[in-house]
């Protein structure tokens, strides 16, 4: 089977590099203790056979599968689990590792191994998602990487210079060839631990080739012409027509997964003092401005224009695709330009000179810049639609399209931008694993990052609710609490969402056993059950 | 001649130094850096600082530059920030691929363009020379980007040639490493068809036009008319005497053509997913992989300098006045 990706991996080590291709490589070659089923969004035993939770709700005794070996024949044991946690929390990594992804309340988990097939995992604080966190931790071979960890060079271990024969894992495939800029080749791991329901050893495929095709048009063309069997990421709206034609001819299967898990986000810089002595500071950071913007944009038209008809209107950071945590009770702002104008008038923005555009009481034009990422079609188109829509309610917007790194640098520093339109991807559906976004101290709290103390009363309230939501072990209580968080968010709208793209995935019609999911990698999250018709 | 070549070599060295230095400094000065792009919102300021320290990006720009220069003088261009591999290794692999593509396209364009130019330039009228001229004007108006898109489309629709990449997966064993030499060579040639034609067709059109004009001018010279009047066969005059005299314009732009070919091949490489310097540079720029950007720019300028040098040498051979 031949899949295509846009970029080559930055490393063979997911612990130190989190790019999309390294993610695909990790799903193919590594395994976790538990796995989040991307379709049901529930956790499943994987290298862990079963587990029990202690009465305090913080400690888990995990029994590992017996007779599991790495692809190179070395037996897997609890020592590898301990090693993986140690590597994740390694302070000498020389940069971020995946440690933050396997922490609870900002603290590492305590892990011990009473015997080679048992691991006891203790959370430092009550943590509702529990073992779900372990989906973030592929288990690495201690026998291969222990020396690097001890030498303090783990951050450089399994770089692209490493011979592929050194890379081993517990996943369904083994990396057997890497040609920089061209492709990665994976062969079947004959020692893989899983069998299907009939007892047939998995995986079914003998070989997976991942071609590196930087241009997405090239990816589509390869799929259409049978030179590739799948794209690992979703098709763009502009690719839909070509892929539909190929599907009608029976060459391609086109899967509509519905709206995405996340929508592009609009926010205004709410960092205190971000606008200094600028006279617009009096109204730029007011809730009413963002509420007016939310009322002033026709989301249906926005979705149709930006995503060429393949989008769905959304009203908050949790989209309907997140079936468990989406709340239909959260207020949705309808398209109501009159209401938007009233809200703007309420903060002193009126059309004093009759030119159709608003000014504040001092005659300063109601105008702000909107920073977005250059080269991302949906973002650039979205920014243009926003500019046109907001002009109708008297707000002038100047688009500043920056190269991705430059835009992120401004957002992270909280300086050099007024408003942003950017893609913020959610890595998990469970809100307790997204606390960096929800909590005021979070590094992903984009509108005002890393606050020492909550800047507003409503952010303090969300902090408290999220603390309860993360600790509660009762799922009903967690849902009710998070619904409340979403309501507060919708009331103050620190981030405004307009539409999410529909996710279309395309694969050759000869590929069977697909279990597509909304989360990336949509097809390859479960590679061991794929097979191809001859 | 030796002094002339030495002077050109010094200029070539300066060009490589200036271009690579400017690339590094500009990439460093642009807002944002590799760390912000890689980590985005997902890291704390401490983690970002640690990563910057690891890559040496926390030091003053002047210090980084002097350090890079000192290492570059020893042909150590550092490691790619994005994937940790030595820049020299990445560059040499990609540059070899680009050189293969560019050289093949140049040779093909020369062998198509020059004879056709002499042919159409030697005849003032006629249907065939007119058709050659029309085809050249059409191809000249097509940038390599559009030509490659059209050829990729054609290859996709007909299935005659692969639409991208440099090699097929191969029918051999796991890893595709067991192909025979013949298989690899034929496979490579098949993959080269689309990118080479995309580069060579507009170039051959340019050569044809230049050569045609130069040939027509030379044939109109009194000494050529006198030779013809003496009864020397026209074909001999055209293909032996006039051709040498008419080569000067083409020889003088050969160096520039190498540079154009290289910059043109960037777009073609991306469209046809040819793993050359173009694709590498694009990825490096996107990731703000500063050392790799500087390395790619250095490699590009070496190509340009080498092309200019060869062109100057060729011109000096054809026309001794150029040595002065």
Coordinates of N, CA and C in Angstrom, one line a residue, chain A residues 2 6-11 17 93-97 155-156 159-161 176-183 185 187 207 209 211-215 218 221-222 224-225 227 267 403 405-406 408-412 422 424 443-444 446 449, chain B residues 31-34 36-43 47-48 50-51 54-55 79 81-86 93 152-153 156-157 161-170 172-177 179 270-271 273 275 283 285-288:
Chain A
X2 N 0.5 2.2 -0.8 CA 1.3 3.4 -0.9 C 0.5 4.6 -0.4
X6 N 3.0 15.1 3.1 CA 3.5 16.4 2.4 C 4.9 16.7 2.8
X7 N 5.3 16.3 4.0 CA 6.7 16.6 4.4 C 7.4 15.3 4.9
X8 N 8.7 15.4 4.9 CA 9.4 14.2 5.5 C 9.4 14.4 7.0
X9 N 9.6 13.3 7.7 CA 9.6 13.4 9.2 C 10.8 14.2 9.7
X10 N 10.6 14.9 10.8 CA 11.7 15.6 11.4 C 12.6 14.7 12.2
X11 N 12.1 13.6 12.6 CA 12.9 12.6 13.4 C 12.2 11.3 13.3
X17 N 10.0 15.1 18.5 CA 9.5 15.9 17.4 C 8.0 15.5 17.2
X93 N 16.7 16.8 28.1 CA 16.3 16.6 26.7 C 16.8 17.7 25.8
X94 N 17.1 18.9 26.4 CA 17.5 20.0 25.6 C 16.4 20.7 24.9
X95 N 15.2 20.5 25.4 CA 14.0 21.1 24.8 C 12.8 20.3 25.2
X96 N 11.6 20.6 24.7 CA 10.4 19.9 25.1 C 10.4 18.5 24.6
X97 N 10.0 17.6 25.5 CA 9.7 16.2 25.0 C 8.2 16.0 25.2
X155 N 17.7 13.6 23.3 CA 17.1 14.6 22.3 C 17.6 14.3 20.9
X156 N 18.8 13.8 20.8 CA 19.3 13.6 19.4 C 19.2 12.1 19.0
X159 N 17.5 10.3 15.4 CA 17.4 11.4 14.4 C 17.4 10.8 13.0
X160 N 17.2 11.6 12.0 CA 17.1 11.0 10.6 C 18.5 10.5 10.2
X161 N 19.6 10.8 10.9 CA 20.9 10.2 10.6 C 21.0 8.8 11.0
X176 N 12.1 0.1 7.1 CA 13.2 -0.7 6.5 C 14.0 0.2 5.5
X177 N 13.4 1.3 5.1 CA 14.2 2.2 4.2 C 13.7 3.6 4.3
X178 N 14.6 4.5 4.2 CA 14.3 5.9 4.2 C 15.1 6.6 3.2
X179 N 14.5 7.2 2.2 CA 15.2 8.0 1.2 C 14.8 9.4 1.4
X180 N 15.7 10.2 1.9 CA 15.4 11.6 2.2 C 14.7 12.3 1.1
X181 N 13.6 13.0 1.3 CA 12.9 13.8 0.3 C 12.1 12.9 -0.6
X182 N 12.2 11.6 -0.5 CA 11.4 10.7 -1.4 C 10.4 9.8 -0.7
X183 N 10.9 8.9 0.2 CA 9.9 8.0 0.7 C 10.4 7.3 2.0
X185 N 9.9 3.4 3.7 CA 9.3 2.1 3.4 C 9.2 1.3 4.7
X187 N 8.1 -2.4 6.5 CA 7.8 -3.8 6.2 C 7.0 -4.4 7.4
X207 N 3.8 -4.6 3.2 CA 4.6 -3.4 3.0 C 3.8 -2.1 2.9
X209 N 4.4 1.9 1.9 CA 5.3 2.9 1.4 C 4.7 4.2 1.7
X211 N 5.2 7.9 0.5 CA 5.8 8.8 -0.4 C 5.7 10.2 0.1
X212 N 6.8 10.9 -0.1 CA 6.8 12.4 0.4 C 6.5 13.2 -0.9
X213 N 5.3 13.8 -0.9 CA 4.9 14.6 -2.0 C 4.5 16.0 -1.5
X214 N 5.5 17.0 -1.6 CA 5.2 18.3 -1.0 C 4.0 19.0 -1.5
X215 N 3.6 18.8 -2.7 CA 2.5 19.5 -3.3 C 1.2 18.7 -3.2
X218 N -0.2 17.3 -6.3 CA 0.5 16.1 -6.7 C 0.0 14.9 -6.0
X221 N -3.3 14.0 -7.6 CA -3.1 13.4 -8.9 C -2.6 11.9 -8.8
X222 N -1.7 11.7 -7.9 CA -1.2 10.3 -7.7 C -2.3 9.4 -7.3
X224 N -5.5 9.8 -8.0 CA -6.4 9.7 -9.1 C -5.9 8.7 -10.2
X225 N -4.5 8.7 -10.3 CA -3.9 7.9 -11.4 C -3.5 6.5 -10.9
X227 N -1.2 5.9 -8.6 CA 0.2 5.8 -8.2 C 0.3 5.9 -6.7
X267 N -9.5 35.9 17.3 CA -9.5 36.5 18.6 C -8.8 37.8 18.5
X403 N 4.1 34.9 7.3 CA 4.6 33.5 7.2 C 4.3 32.9 8.6
X405 N 5.7 31.0 11.0 CA 6.6 31.2 12.2 C 6.5 32.6 12.7
X406 N 6.4 33.6 11.8 CA 6.4 35.0 12.2 C 5.1 35.3 12.9
X408 N 3.1 33.0 14.5 CA 3.1 32.4 15.8 C 4.0 33.1 16.8
X409 N 5.1 33.7 16.4 CA 6.0 34.4 17.3 C 5.2 35.6 17.9
X410 N 4.4 36.3 17.1 CA 3.7 37.4 17.6 C 2.6 36.9 18.6
X411 N 1.9 35.9 18.2 CA 0.8 35.4 19.1 C 1.4 34.9 20.4
X412 N 2.5 34.2 20.4 CA 3.1 33.7 21.6 C 3.6 34.8 22.5
X422 N -6.5 32.3 12.9 CA -5.5 31.3 12.9 C -6.1 29.9 13.2
X424 N -6.2 26.6 15.3 CA -5.7 26.0 16.5 C -6.2 24.6 16.6
X443 N -0.5 27.8 28.3 CA 0.3 28.3 27.1 C -0.4 28.3 25.8
X444 N -1.7 27.8 25.8 CA -2.5 27.7 24.6 C -3.7 28.6 24.8
X446 N -4.9 31.4 24.0 CA -4.3 32.2 23.0 C -4.5 33.7 23.1
X449 N -2.0 34.7 26.9 CA -1.3 33.5 27.3 C -0.7 33.6 28.7
Chain B
X31 N 11.1 38.0 11.2 CA 10.4 37.7 12.4 C 10.1 36.2 12.6
X32 N 10.1 35.8 13.9 CA 9.8 34.4 14.2 C 11.1 33.6 13.9
X33 N 11.1 32.4 14.4 CA 12.3 31.5 14.1 C 11.8 30.0 14.1
X34 N 12.8 29.2 13.9 CA 12.5 27.7 13.8 C 11.7 27.3 15.1
X36 N 9.7 28.9 17.3 CA 8.3 29.3 17.3 C 7.5 28.5 16.4
X37 N 8.1 28.3 15.2 CA 7.3 27.5 14.2 C 7.1 26.1 14.6
X38 N 8.1 25.5 15.2 CA 8.0 24.1 15.5 C 7.1 23.8 16.8
X39 N 7.4 24.7 17.8 CA 6.7 24.4 19.0 C 5.3 25.2 19.1
X40 N 5.2 26.3 18.4 CA 4.0 27.1 18.4 C 3.5 27.4 19.8
X41 N 2.3 27.1 20.1 CA 1.7 27.4 21.4 C 2.0 26.3 22.4
X42 N 2.5 25.2 21.9 CA 2.5 24.0 22.7 C 3.6 24.0 23.8
X43 N 4.5 25.0 23.8 CA 5.6 24.9 24.7 C 5.6 26.1 25.7
X47 N 10.7 26.0 27.9 CA 11.1 25.0 26.9 C 11.6 25.6 25.6
X48 N 11.0 26.8 25.2 CA 11.4 27.4 24.0 C 12.9 27.9 24.2
X50 N 15.1 26.7 26.1 CA 16.0 25.5 26.2 C 16.3 25.0 24.7
X51 N 15.3 25.0 23.9 CA 15.5 24.6 22.5 C 16.4 25.6 21.7
X54 N 19.8 25.0 22.8 CA 20.3 23.8 22.2 C 20.9 24.0 20.8
X55 N 20.1 24.8 20.0 CA 20.5 25.1 18.6 C 21.4 26.3 18.5
X79 N 24.3 21.6 11.3 CA 23.2 20.6 11.1 C 21.9 21.3 10.9
X81 N 18.3 22.2 11.5 CA 17.6 22.4 12.8 C 16.4 21.4 12.7
X82 N 15.8 21.2 11.6 CA 14.6 20.5 11.5 C 14.8 19.0 11.6
X83 N 15.8 18.4 11.1 CA 15.9 17.0 11.2 C 17.3 16.5 11.7
X84 N 18.1 17.4 12.1 CA 19.4 17.0 12.8 C 20.5 16.4 11.9
X85 N 20.2 16.3 10.6 CA 21.2 15.8 9.7 C 22.2 16.9 9.3
X86 N 23.5 16.5 9.0 CA 24.4 17.5 8.6 C 24.0 18.2 7.3
X93 N 23.3 15.5 -1.4 CA 22.3 14.6 -2.0 C 21.4 15.4 -3.0
X152 N 2.9 17.3 -16.4 CA 2.4 16.4 -15.3 C 1.0 15.9 -15.6
X153 N 0.2 16.9 -16.1 CA -1.2 16.6 -16.5 C -1.2 15.5 -17.6
X156 N -0.2 12.2 -16.3 CA -1.2 11.6 -15.5 C -2.4 11.0 -16.4
X157 N -2.7 11.8 -17.4 CA -3.8 11.3 -18.2 C -3.5 10.1 -19.1
X161 N 4.3 8.3 -18.4 CA 5.5 8.5 -17.5 C 5.0 8.7 -16.1
X162 N 5.9 8.5 -15.1 CA 5.6 8.8 -13.7 C 5.3 10.3 -13.6
X163 N 4.4 10.7 -12.7 CA 4.1 12.1 -12.6 C 5.0 12.8 -11.5
X164 N 5.8 12.0 -10.8 CA 6.6 12.7 -9.8 C 7.6 11.8 -9.2
X165 N 8.4 12.4 -8.4 CA 9.5 11.6 -7.7 C 10.6 11.3 -8.6
X166 N 11.6 10.5 -8.0 CA 12.8 10.2 -8.7 C 13.0 8.7 -9.0
X167 N 12.2 7.9 -8.2 CA 12.3 6.5 -8.4 C 11.0 5.8 -8.0
X168 N 10.8 4.6 -8.6 CA 9.6 3.9 -8.2 C 9.9 3.0 -7.0
X169 N 8.8 2.5 -6.5 CA 9.0 1.7 -5.2 C 9.7 0.4 -5.5
X170 N 9.5 -0.1 -6.7 CA 10.3 -1.3 -7.1 C 9.7 -2.6 -6.7
X172 N 11.2 -5.3 -6.1 CA 12.0 -6.2 -5.3 C 11.5 -6.5 -3.9
X173 N 12.3 -7.0 -3.1 CA 11.9 -7.4 -1.7 C 11.5 -6.2 -0.9
X174 N 11.3 -6.5 0.4 CA 10.9 -5.4 1.3 C 11.9 -4.3 1.3
X175 N 11.4 -3.1 1.2 CA 12.4 -1.9 1.1 C 12.7 -1.5 -0.3
X176 N 12.4 -2.3 -1.2 CA 12.6 -2.0 -2.6 C 14.0 -1.8 -2.9
X177 N 14.9 -2.4 -2.2 CA 16.4 -2.2 -2.4 C 17.0 -3.3 -3.3
X179 N 16.5 -3.9 -6.6 CA 16.3 -3.8 -8.0 C 17.7 -3.9 -8.7
X270 N 9.5 21.3 -7.3 CA 8.4 21.2 -6.4 C 7.1 20.5 -7.1
X271 N 6.8 21.0 -8.3 CA 5.7 20.4 -9.0 C 5.9 18.9 -9.2
X273 N 7.9 16.9 -7.7 CA 8.4 16.3 -6.5 C 9.8 15.6 -6.7
X275 N 13.5 15.4 -5.8 CA 14.2 15.7 -4.5 C 15.5 16.5 -4.7
X283 N 11.4 23.7 1.7 CA 11.1 23.2 3.1 C 11.9 23.9 4.1
X285 N 13.0 27.0 4.0 CA 12.5 28.3 4.2 C 11.2 28.3 5.0
X286 N 10.4 27.3 4.7 CA 9.1 27.1 5.5 C 9.4 26.9 7.0
X287 N 10.4 26.1 7.2 CA 10.7 25.7 8.6 C 11.6 26.7 9.3
X288 N 12.1 27.7 8.5 CA 13.1 28.7 9.0 C 14.3 28.0 9.6

